[in-house]
PDB file of C-alpha atoms in Angstrom:
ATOM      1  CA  UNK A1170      13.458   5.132 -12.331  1.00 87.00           C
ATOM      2  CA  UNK A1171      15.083   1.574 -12.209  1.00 82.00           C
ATOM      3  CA  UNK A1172      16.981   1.840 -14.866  1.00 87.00           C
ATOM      4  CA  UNK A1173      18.677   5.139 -13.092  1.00 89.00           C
ATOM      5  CA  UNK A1174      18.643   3.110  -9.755  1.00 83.00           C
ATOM      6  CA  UNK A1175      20.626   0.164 -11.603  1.00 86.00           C
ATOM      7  CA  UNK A1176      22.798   2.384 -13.272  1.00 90.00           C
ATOM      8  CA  UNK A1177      23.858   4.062  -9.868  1.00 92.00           C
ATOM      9  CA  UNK A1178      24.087   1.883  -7.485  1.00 92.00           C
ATOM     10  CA  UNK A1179      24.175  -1.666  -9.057  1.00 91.00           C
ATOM     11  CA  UNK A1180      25.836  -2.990  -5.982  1.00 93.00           C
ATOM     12  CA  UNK A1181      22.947  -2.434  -3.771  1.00 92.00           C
ATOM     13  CA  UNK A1182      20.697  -3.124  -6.855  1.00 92.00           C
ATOM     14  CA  UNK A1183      22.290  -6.838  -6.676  1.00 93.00           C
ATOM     15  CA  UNK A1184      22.152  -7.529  -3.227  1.00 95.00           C
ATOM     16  CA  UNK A1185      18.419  -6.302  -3.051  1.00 94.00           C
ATOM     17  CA  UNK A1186      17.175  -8.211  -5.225  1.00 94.00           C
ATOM     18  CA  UNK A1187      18.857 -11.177  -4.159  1.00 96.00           C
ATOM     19  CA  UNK A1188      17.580 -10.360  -0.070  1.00 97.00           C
ATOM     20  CA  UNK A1189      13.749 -10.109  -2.141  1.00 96.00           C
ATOM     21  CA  UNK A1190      14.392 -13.555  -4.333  1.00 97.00           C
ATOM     22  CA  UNK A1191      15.831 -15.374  -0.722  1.00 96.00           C
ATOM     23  CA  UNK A1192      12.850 -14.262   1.027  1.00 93.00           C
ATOM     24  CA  UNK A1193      10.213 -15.631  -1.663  1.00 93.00           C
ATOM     25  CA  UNK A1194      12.344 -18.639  -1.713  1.00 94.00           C
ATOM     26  CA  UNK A1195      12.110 -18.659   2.218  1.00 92.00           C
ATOM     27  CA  UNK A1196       8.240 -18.163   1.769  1.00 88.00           C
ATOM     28  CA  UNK A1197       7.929 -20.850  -0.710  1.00 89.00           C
ATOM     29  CA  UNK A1198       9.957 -23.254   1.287  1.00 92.00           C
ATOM     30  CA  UNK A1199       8.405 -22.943   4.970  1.00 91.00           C
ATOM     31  CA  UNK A1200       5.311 -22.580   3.584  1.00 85.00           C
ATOM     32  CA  UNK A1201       4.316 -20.156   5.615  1.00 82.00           C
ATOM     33  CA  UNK A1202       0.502 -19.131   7.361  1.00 87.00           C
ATOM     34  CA  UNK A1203       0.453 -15.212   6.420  1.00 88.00           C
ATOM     35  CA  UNK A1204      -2.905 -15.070   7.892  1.00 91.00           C
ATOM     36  CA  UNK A1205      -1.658 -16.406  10.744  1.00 91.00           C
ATOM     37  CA  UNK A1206       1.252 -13.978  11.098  1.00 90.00           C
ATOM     38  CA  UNK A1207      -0.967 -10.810  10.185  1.00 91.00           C
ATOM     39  CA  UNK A1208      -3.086 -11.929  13.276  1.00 92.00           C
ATOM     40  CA  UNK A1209      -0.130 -11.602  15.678  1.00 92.00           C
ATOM     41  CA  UNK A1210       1.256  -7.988  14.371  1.00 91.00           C
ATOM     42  CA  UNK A1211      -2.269  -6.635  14.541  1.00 91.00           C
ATOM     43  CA  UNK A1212      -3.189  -4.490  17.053  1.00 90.00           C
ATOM     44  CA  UNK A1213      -6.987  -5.912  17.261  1.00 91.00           C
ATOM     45  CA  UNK A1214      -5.441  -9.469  16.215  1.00 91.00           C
ATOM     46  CA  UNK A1215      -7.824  -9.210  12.840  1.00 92.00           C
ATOM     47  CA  UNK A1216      -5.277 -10.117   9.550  1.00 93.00           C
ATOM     48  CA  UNK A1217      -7.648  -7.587   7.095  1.00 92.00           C
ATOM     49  CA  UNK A1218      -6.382  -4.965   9.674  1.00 92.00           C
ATOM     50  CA  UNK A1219      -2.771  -5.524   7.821  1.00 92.00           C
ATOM     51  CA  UNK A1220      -4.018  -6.532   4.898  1.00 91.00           C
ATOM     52  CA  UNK A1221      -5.672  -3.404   4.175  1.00 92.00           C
ATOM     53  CA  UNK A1222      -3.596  -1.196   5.793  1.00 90.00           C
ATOM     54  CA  UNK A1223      -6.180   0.118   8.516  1.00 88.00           C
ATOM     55  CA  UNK A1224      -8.997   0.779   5.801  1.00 86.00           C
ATOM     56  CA  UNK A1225      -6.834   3.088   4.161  1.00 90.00           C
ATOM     57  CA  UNK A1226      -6.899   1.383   0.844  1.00 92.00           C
ATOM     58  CA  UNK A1227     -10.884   2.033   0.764  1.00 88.00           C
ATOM     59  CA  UNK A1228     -10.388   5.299   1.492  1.00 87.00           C
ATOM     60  CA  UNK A1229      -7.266   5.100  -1.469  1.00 89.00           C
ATOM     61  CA  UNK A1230      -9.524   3.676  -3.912  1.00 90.00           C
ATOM     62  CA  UNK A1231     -12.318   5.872  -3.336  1.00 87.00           C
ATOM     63  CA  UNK A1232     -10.327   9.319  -4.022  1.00 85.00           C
ATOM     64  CA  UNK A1233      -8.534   7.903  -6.531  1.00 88.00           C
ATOM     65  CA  UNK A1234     -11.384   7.985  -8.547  1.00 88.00           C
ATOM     66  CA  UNK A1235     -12.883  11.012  -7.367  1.00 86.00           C
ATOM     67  CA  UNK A1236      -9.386  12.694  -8.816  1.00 86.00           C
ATOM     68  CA  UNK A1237     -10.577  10.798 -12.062  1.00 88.00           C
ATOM     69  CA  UNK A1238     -13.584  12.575 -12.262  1.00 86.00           C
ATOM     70  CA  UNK A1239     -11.795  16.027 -11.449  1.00 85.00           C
ATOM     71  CA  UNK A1240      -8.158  15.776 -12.222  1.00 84.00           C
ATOM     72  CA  UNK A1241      -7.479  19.464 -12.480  1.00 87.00           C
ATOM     73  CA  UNK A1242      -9.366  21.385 -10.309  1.00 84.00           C
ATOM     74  CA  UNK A1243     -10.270  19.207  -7.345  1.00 82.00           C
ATOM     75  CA  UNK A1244     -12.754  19.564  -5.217  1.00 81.00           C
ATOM     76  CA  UNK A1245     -11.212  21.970  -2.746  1.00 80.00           C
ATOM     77  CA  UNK A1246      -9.888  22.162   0.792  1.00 80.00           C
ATOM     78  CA  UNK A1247     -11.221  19.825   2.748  1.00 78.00           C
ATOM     79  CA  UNK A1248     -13.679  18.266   0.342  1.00 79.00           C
ATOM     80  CA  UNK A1249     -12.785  14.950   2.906  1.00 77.00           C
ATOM     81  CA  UNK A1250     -14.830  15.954   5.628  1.00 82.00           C
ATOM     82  CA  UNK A1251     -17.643  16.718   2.900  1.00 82.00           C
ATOM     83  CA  UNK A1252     -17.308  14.335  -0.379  1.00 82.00           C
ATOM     84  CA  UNK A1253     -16.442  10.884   1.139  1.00 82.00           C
ATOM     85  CA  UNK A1254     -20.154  11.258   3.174  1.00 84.00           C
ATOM     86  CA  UNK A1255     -21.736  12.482   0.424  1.00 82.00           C
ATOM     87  CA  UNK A1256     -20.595   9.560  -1.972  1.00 77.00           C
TER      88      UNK A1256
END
């Protein structure tokens, strides 16, 4: 997929990655408190709110291997409301 990406649009490719390689330069450089900063864009003002998304990469993690224990045939409609409480 990034070759195709690079290979289309190398333009925007470049200037991307340049934007992403200023901003860890930026980061490096101000030596910034990312705790700090979660704090103040979370709506409870808790950083593990940000940091995990909400809880949503338990909840990720947790089907994620429930597909690897039944990758083709599931475990039906709405096993959510039934197999996360079970397990």
């Amino acid at each position: 997929m990034a070759v195709i990406l690079v290979m289309r649009y190398p333009v925007r490719v470049l200037v991307a990655g340049i934007a992403v390689a200023a901003a860890m330069l930026l980061y490096v450089l101000l030596d910034l408190d990312t705790i700090a900063i979660a704090e103040q864009i979370s709506r409870t003002g808790r950083a593990q709110e940000v940091f995990t998304l909400t809880g949503r990469t338990r909840i990720w993690s947790f089907y994620f291997e429930q597909i690897g224990e039944a990758p083709f045939f599931g475990y039906g409609y709405a096993s959510t409301k039934y197999l996360m409480p079970l397990v």
